[in-house]
Amino acid sequence: MLATTPLTARLLISCPDRPGIVAGVSQFLYRSGANILDASQHSTDPQEGLFFMRMECQLSIPEGKAALEAAFQREVATPLQMAWRIDYSDRRKRMAILVSAYDHCLLELLWRWRGGELGVDLPLVISNHSILEKECKALDIPFHYLPVTAATKAVQEAEMTRLLQDAEVDFIVLARYMQILSPQFVGIFPQRIINIHHSFLPAFAGARPYLNAYTRGVKLIGATAHYVTNELDEGPIIEQDVTRVSHRHSVDDLVMLGRDIERQVLTRAVKAHIDDRVIVYGNKTIVF
């Protein structure tokens, strides 16, 4: 079906830096009848020589999306050696959540999703524990309980992959999902799995960061949201935050404060992904 009413489109671009990039994109959008609503750009240092841009525009495309995109590739992207993608407002992203037994990140996402702050469809939640099923059922969100042991891990991950692909999810949020995902699974969803780590990475990676931070006597604790790669806790960072602590705080205090930060950081990272404000290059991100 051809779009005759205005759509909002978000265009993300990365390419070698050179004069004329902004002009080339802007002139193409002008010729296509687009009204640019927002534009952000960033150039790296001359040694890297890279250029990144996000444009949000309103446009009518009676010729259809495929024709518009083919023309952009031919007239702009190919000559300027661009990697690019475009998302449209007439299709909501589909988000899946993976969670274990900790509820704070899941409940934060559900609350914000129910309130309309996260403009996505939420077709399913998957967990290796059954304890959070009632929270999902209360919102009519399908909940799938896939318990994991060393003997069943491969089988359950295959089933999880099937469920996610059947639901046609665009991205996955690990809301304190306490399982290491296989390279095969990560490879199916590259740069589409967002994890929250209960530490200000790269400090105190691993399973017990708050105890390690307490033992070290740190004065700041934090949380990190990042894309998942095959290197544990090493993926491109999307969002981070910290709070001050002192010698008066116990390990339990640090855990409580940390969970507050985890909720906020994960939500901000998910919102940035939904709004197409993240470009990954190498093991870094540009977040507009």
CSV table of C-alpha atoms in Angstrom, one decimal:
chain,number,residue,atom,x,y,z
A,1,MET,CA,0.0,0.0,0.0
A,2,LEU,CA,1.4,3.4,-1.0
A,3,ALA,CA,1.7,6.1,1.7
A,4,THR,CA,-0.3,9.3,0.8
A,5,THR,CA,-0.7,10.7,4.3
A,6,PRO,CA,2.4,12.1,6.0
A,7,LEU,CA,4.7,9.8,7.8
A,8,THR,CA,7.5,10.5,10.3
A,9,ALA,CA,10.7,8.9,9.2
A,10,ARG,CA,14.0,8.6,11.1
A,11,LEU,CA,17.1,8.3,9.0
A,12,LEU,CA,20.4,7.1,10.5
A,13,ILE,CA,23.6,7.5,8.5
A,14,SER,CA,27.3,6.6,9.0
A,15,CYS,CA,30.0,7.2,6.4
A,16,PRO,CA,33.5,8.5,5.7
A,17,ASP,CA,33.6,12.2,6.6
A,18,ARG,CA,33.8,14.6,3.6
A,19,PRO,CA,32.2,17.9,2.5
A,20,GLY,CA,28.7,17.8,1.1
A,21,ILE,CA,27.1,15.0,3.1
A,22,VAL,CA,24.5,17.2,4.9
A,23,ALA,CA,23.7,19.0,1.6
A,24,GLY,CA,23.3,15.8,-0.3
A,25,VAL,CA,20.9,14.3,2.2
A,26,SER,CA,19.0,17.5,2.7
A,27,GLN,CA,18.6,18.2,-1.0
A,28,PHE,CA,17.3,14.6,-1.6
A,29,LEU,CA,14.8,15.0,1.1
A,30,TYR,CA,13.7,18.4,-0.3
A,31,ARG,CA,13.2,16.9,-3.7
A,32,SER,CA,11.2,14.1,-2.1
A,33,GLY,CA,8.9,16.7,-0.5
A,34,ALA,CA,10.1,16.0,3.1
A,35,ASN,CA,9.9,18.5,5.9
A,36,ILE,CA,12.9,18.1,8.2
A,37,LEU,CA,11.8,18.1,11.9
A,38,ASP,CA,15.2,17.4,13.6
A,39,ALA,CA,18.8,16.9,12.5
A,40,SER,CA,21.8,15.9,14.6
A,41,GLN,CA,25.3,15.1,13.3
A,42,HIS,CA,28.7,14.2,14.6
A,43,SER,CA,32.2,13.9,13.1
A,44,THR,CA,34.9,12.0,14.8
A,45,ASP,CA,38.5,13.3,14.9
A,46,PRO,CA,40.4,13.5,11.6
A,47,GLN,CA,42.3,10.3,12.3
A,48,GLU,CA,39.1,8.3,12.3
A,49,GLY,CA,37.4,10.4,9.7
A,50,LEU,CA,33.9,9.2,10.3
A,51,PHE,CA,30.6,11.1,10.0
A,52,PHE,CA,27.3,10.2,11.7
A,53,MET,CA,23.9,11.8,11.3
A,54,ARG,CA,20.3,11.3,12.4
A,55,MET,CA,17.5,13.1,10.6
A,56,GLU,CA,13.8,13.0,11.5
A,57,CYS,CA,11.4,14.3,8.9
A,58,GLN,CA,7.8,14.2,7.8
A,59,LEU,CA,7.1,13.1,4.3
A,60,SER,CA,4.5,11.8,1.9
A,61,ILE,CA,5.6,9.0,-0.4
A,62,PRO,CA,2.9,8.2,-2.9
A,63,GLU,CA,5.5,6.2,-4.9
A,64,GLY,CA,6.1,3.9,-1.9
A,65,LYS,CA,8.8,3.3,0.6
A,66,ALA,CA,10.8,0.9,-1.6
A,67,ALA,CA,11.0,3.4,-4.4
A,68,LEU,CA,12.1,6.2,-2.1
A,69,GLU,CA,14.8,4.0,-0.5
A,70,ALA,CA,16.1,2.7,-3.9
A,71,ALA,CA,16.4,6.3,-5.0
A,72,PHE,CA,18.2,7.3,-1.9
A,73,GLN,CA,20.6,4.4,-2.2
A,74,ARG,CA,21.3,5.3,-5.9
A,75,GLU,CA,21.6,9.1,-5.6
A,76,VAL,CA,23.1,9.6,-2.1
A,77,ALA,CA,24.2,6.5,-0.2
A,78,THR,CA,26.3,4.8,-2.9
A,79,PRO,CA,28.2,8.0,-4.0
A,80,LEU,CA,28.9,8.9,-0.4
A,81,GLN,CA,29.7,5.3,0.8
A,82,MET,CA,27.0,5.4,3.4
A,83,ALA,CA,25.7,2.7,5.8
A,84,TRP,CA,22.2,3.8,6.6
A,85,ARG,CA,18.7,2.7,7.7
A,86,ILE,CA,15.3,4.3,7.9
A,87,ASP,CA,12.3,3.6,10.2
A,88,TYR,CA,8.8,4.9,9.7
A,89,SER,CA,6.1,5.9,12.2
A,90,ASP,CA,3.5,3.7,10.7
A,91,ARG,CA,5.2,0.6,12.2
A,92,ARG,CA,5.8,0.1,15.9
A,93,LYS,CA,8.8,-1.9,16.9
A,94,ARG,CA,8.2,-5.2,18.6
A,95,MET,CA,10.1,-5.7,21.9
A,96,ALA,CA,10.6,-8.9,23.8
A,97,ILE,CA,11.8,-9.1,27.4
A,98,LEU,CA,13.9,-11.8,28.9
A,99,VAL,CA,14.0,-11.9,32.7
A,100,SER,CA,15.0,-14.2,35.6
A,101,ALA,CA,13.8,-13.8,39.2
A,102,TYR,CA,14.7,-10.1,39.9
A,103,ASP,CA,11.6,-8.0,39.2
A,104,HIS,CA,12.7,-4.4,39.4
A,105,CYS,CA,13.7,-3.9,35.7
A,106,LEU,CA,10.8,-5.8,34.3
A,107,LEU,CA,8.3,-3.9,36.4
A,108,GLU,CA,9.8,-0.6,35.4
A,109,LEU,CA,9.5,-1.5,31.7
A,110,LEU,CA,6.0,-2.8,32.1
A,111,TRP,CA,4.9,0.3,34.0
A,112,ARG,CA,6.3,2.6,31.4
A,113,TRP,CA,5.0,0.5,28.5
A,114,ARG,CA,1.5,0.5,30.0
A,115,GLY,CA,1.7,4.3,30.4
A,116,GLY,CA,2.6,4.8,26.8
A,117,GLU,CA,6.1,6.0,27.4
A,118,LEU,CA,7.6,3.1,25.4
A,119,GLY,CA,5.9,3.1,22.0
A,120,VAL,CA,6.4,-0.5,21.1
A,121,ASP,CA,4.4,-3.7,20.9
A,122,LEU,CA,5.2,-6.3,23.6
A,123,PRO,CA,4.3,-9.7,22.2
A,124,LEU,CA,6.0,-11.8,24.9
A,125,VAL,CA,8.1,-12.2,28.0
A,126,ILE,CA,10.4,-15.2,28.5
A,127,SER,CA,11.8,-16.3,31.8
A,128,ASN,CA,13.8,-19.2,33.3
A,129,HIS,CA,11.7,-18.7,36.5
A,130,SER,CA,8.0,-18.7,36.9
A,131,ILE,CA,7.8,-16.2,39.7
A,132,LEU,CA,7.0,-13.1,37.5
A,133,GLU,CA,4.2,-14.7,35.4
A,134,LYS,CA,1.4,-13.1,37.3
A,135,GLU,CA,2.7,-9.6,36.6
A,136,CYS,CA,2.7,-10.3,32.9
A,137,LYS,CA,-0.7,-12.0,32.9
A,138,ALA,CA,-2.2,-9.0,34.6
A,139,LEU,CA,-1.4,-7.0,31.5
A,140,ASP,CA,-2.4,-9.8,29.1
A,141,ILE,CA,1.2,-10.2,28.0
A,142,PRO,CA,2.1,-13.8,27.0
A,143,PHE,CA,4.6,-15.3,29.4
A,144,HIS,CA,6.8,-18.3,28.6
A,145,TYR,CA,8.5,-20.2,31.3
A,146,LEU,CA,11.6,-22.0,30.0
A,147,PRO,CA,13.6,-23.3,32.9
A,148,VAL,CA,17.3,-23.7,32.2
A,149,THR,CA,19.8,-26.2,33.5
A,150,ALA,CA,23.2,-27.2,32.1
A,151,ALA,CA,21.5,-30.2,30.4
A,152,THR,CA,18.6,-28.3,28.9
A,153,LYS,CA,20.3,-25.0,28.0
A,154,ALA,CA,20.7,-25.6,24.3
A,155,VAL,CA,17.2,-27.0,23.9
A,156,GLN,CA,15.6,-24.1,25.8
A,157,GLU,CA,17.6,-21.6,23.9
A,158,ALA,CA,16.4,-23.1,20.6
A,159,GLU,CA,12.8,-22.9,21.8
A,160,MET,CA,13.4,-19.3,22.9
A,161,THR,CA,14.7,-18.5,19.4
A,162,ARG,CA,11.6,-20.0,17.9
A,163,LEU,CA,9.3,-18.0,20.1
A,164,LEU,CA,11.1,-14.8,19.3
A,165,GLN,CA,11.2,-15.4,15.6
A,166,ASP,CA,7.5,-16.5,15.5
A,167,ALA,CA,6.7,-13.2,17.3
A,168,GLU,CA,8.7,-11.3,14.7
A,169,VAL,CA,10.4,-9.2,17.4
A,170,ASP,CA,12.7,-6.4,16.4
A,171,PHE,CA,14.8,-6.3,19.6
A,172,ILE,CA,15.2,-8.0,23.0
A,173,VAL,CA,15.7,-6.5,26.4
A,174,LEU,CA,17.5,-8.5,29.1
A,175,ALA,CA,15.8,-7.2,32.3
A,176,ARG,CA,18.3,-9.0,34.6
A,177,TYR,CA,18.2,-12.2,32.6
A,178,MET,CA,20.8,-14.2,34.5
A,179,GLN,CA,21.9,-16.6,31.7
A,180,ILE,CA,24.8,-16.3,29.3
A,181,LEU,CA,23.5,-16.4,25.7
A,182,SER,CA,25.3,-18.5,23.2
A,183,PRO,CA,27.2,-17.0,20.2
A,184,GLN,CA,24.6,-18.6,17.9
A,185,PHE,CA,21.8,-16.8,19.7
A,186,VAL,CA,23.6,-13.5,19.7
A,187,GLY,CA,24.4,-13.9,16.0
A,188,ILE,CA,20.7,-14.1,15.2
A,189,PHE,CA,19.9,-10.7,16.8
A,190,PRO,CA,23.1,-8.6,16.2
A,191,GLN,CA,22.9,-5.2,17.9
A,192,ARG,CA,19.4,-6.0,18.9
A,193,ILE,CA,19.9,-7.3,22.4
A,194,ILE,CA,20.1,-4.7,25.2
A,195,ASN,CA,21.4,-5.8,28.6
A,196,ILE,CA,21.5,-4.0,31.9
A,197,HIS,CA,24.6,-4.7,33.9
A,198,HIS,CA,24.5,-3.9,37.6
A,199,SER,CA,27.9,-2.2,37.5
A,200,PHE,CA,29.5,0.9,36.0
A,201,LEU,CA,31.4,-1.1,33.3
A,202,PRO,CA,34.2,-1.8,32.8
A,203,ALA,CA,34.6,-1.7,36.6
A,204,PHE,CA,33.4,-4.8,38.5
A,205,ALA,CA,32.2,-6.9,35.7
A,206,GLY,CA,30.9,-10.4,36.6
A,207,ALA,CA,28.2,-11.7,38.8
A,208,ARG,CA,28.8,-9.9,42.2
A,209,PRO,CA,29.7,-6.3,41.5
A,210,TYR,CA,28.1,-4.8,44.6
A,211,LEU,CA,30.0,-7.0,47.0
A,212,ASN,CA,33.2,-6.4,45.0
A,213,ALA,CA,32.5,-2.6,45.1
A,214,TYR,CA,31.8,-2.7,48.8
A,215,THR,CA,35.0,-4.7,49.4
A,216,ARG,CA,37.0,-2.2,47.4
A,217,GLY,CA,35.4,0.8,49.3
A,218,VAL,CA,34.3,2.7,46.2
A,219,LYS,CA,32.6,6.1,46.5
A,220,LEU,CA,30.5,5.7,43.3
A,221,ILE,CA,28.4,2.8,42.1
A,222,GLY,CA,26.5,2.7,38.9
A,223,ALA,CA,24.8,0.7,36.1
A,224,THR,CA,25.5,0.2,32.4
A,225,ALA,CA,23.2,-0.7,29.5
A,226,HIS,CA,24.9,-2.1,26.5
A,227,TYR,CA,24.3,-4.2,23.4
A,228,VAL,CA,25.2,-7.8,23.9
A,229,THR,CA,28.1,-9.3,22.0
A,230,ASN,CA,29.9,-12.6,22.4
A,231,GLU,CA,32.4,-11.0,24.8
A,232,LEU,CA,30.7,-11.0,28.2
A,233,ASP,CA,29.9,-7.5,29.4
A,234,GLU,CA,32.0,-6.0,26.7
A,235,GLY,CA,29.4,-4.8,24.2
A,236,PRO,CA,28.9,-1.2,22.9
A,237,ILE,CA,27.6,0.9,25.8
A,238,ILE,CA,24.3,2.8,25.3
A,239,GLU,CA,23.7,4.4,28.7
A,240,GLN,CA,25.3,4.7,32.1
A,241,ASP,CA,24.7,6.4,35.4
A,242,VAL,CA,26.2,6.6,38.9
A,243,THR,CA,25.3,7.6,42.5
A,244,ARG,CA,27.5,8.4,45.4
A,245,VAL,CA,28.0,6.1,48.3
A,246,SER,CA,30.1,6.1,51.4
A,247,HIS,CA,31.6,3.9,54.2
A,248,ARG,CA,28.2,4.2,55.9
A,249,HIS,CA,26.5,2.1,53.2
A,250,SER,CA,26.2,-1.7,53.6
A,251,VAL,CA,26.2,-4.2,50.8
A,252,ASP,CA,22.4,-4.3,51.0
A,253,ASP,CA,22.3,-0.5,50.8
A,254,LEU,CA,24.4,-0.6,47.6
A,255,VAL,CA,22.1,-3.2,46.1
A,256,MET,CA,19.0,-1.1,46.8
A,257,LEU,CA,20.6,2.1,45.4
A,258,GLY,CA,22.0,0.1,42.5
A,259,ARG,CA,18.6,-1.3,41.5
A,260,ASP,CA,17.2,2.2,41.3
A,261,ILE,CA,20.0,3.2,38.9
A,262,GLU,CA,19.5,-0.1,36.9
A,263,ARG,CA,15.8,0.7,36.3
A,264,GLN,CA,16.6,4.2,35.0
A,265,VAL,CA,19.5,3.4,32.9
A,266,LEU,CA,17.8,0.4,31.2
A,267,THR,CA,14.7,2.5,30.5
A,268,ARG,CA,16.8,5.3,28.9
A,269,ALA,CA,18.7,2.9,26.8
A,270,VAL,CA,15.5,1.1,25.6
A,271,LYS,CA,13.9,4.5,24.8
A,272,ALA,CA,17.0,5.6,22.8
A,273,HIS,CA,16.8,2.3,20.8
A,274,ILE,CA,13.1,2.7,20.2
A,275,ASP,CA,13.6,6.3,19.0
A,276,ASP,CA,16.4,5.4,16.6
A,277,ARG,CA,18.9,7.5,18.4
A,278,VAL,CA,21.7,4.9,18.5
A,279,ILE,CA,24.4,4.2,15.9
A,280,VAL,CA,26.9,1.5,16.6
A,281,TYR,CA,30.4,1.7,15.2
A,282,GLY,CA,33.1,-0.7,16.3
A,283,ASN,CA,32.6,-1.3,20.0
A,284,LYS,CA,31.3,2.2,20.5
A,285,THR,CA,28.0,4.0,20.1
A,286,ILE,CA,26.9,7.4,19.0
A,287,VAL,CA,23.7,8.3,20.9
A,288,PHE,CA,21.9,11.4,19.6
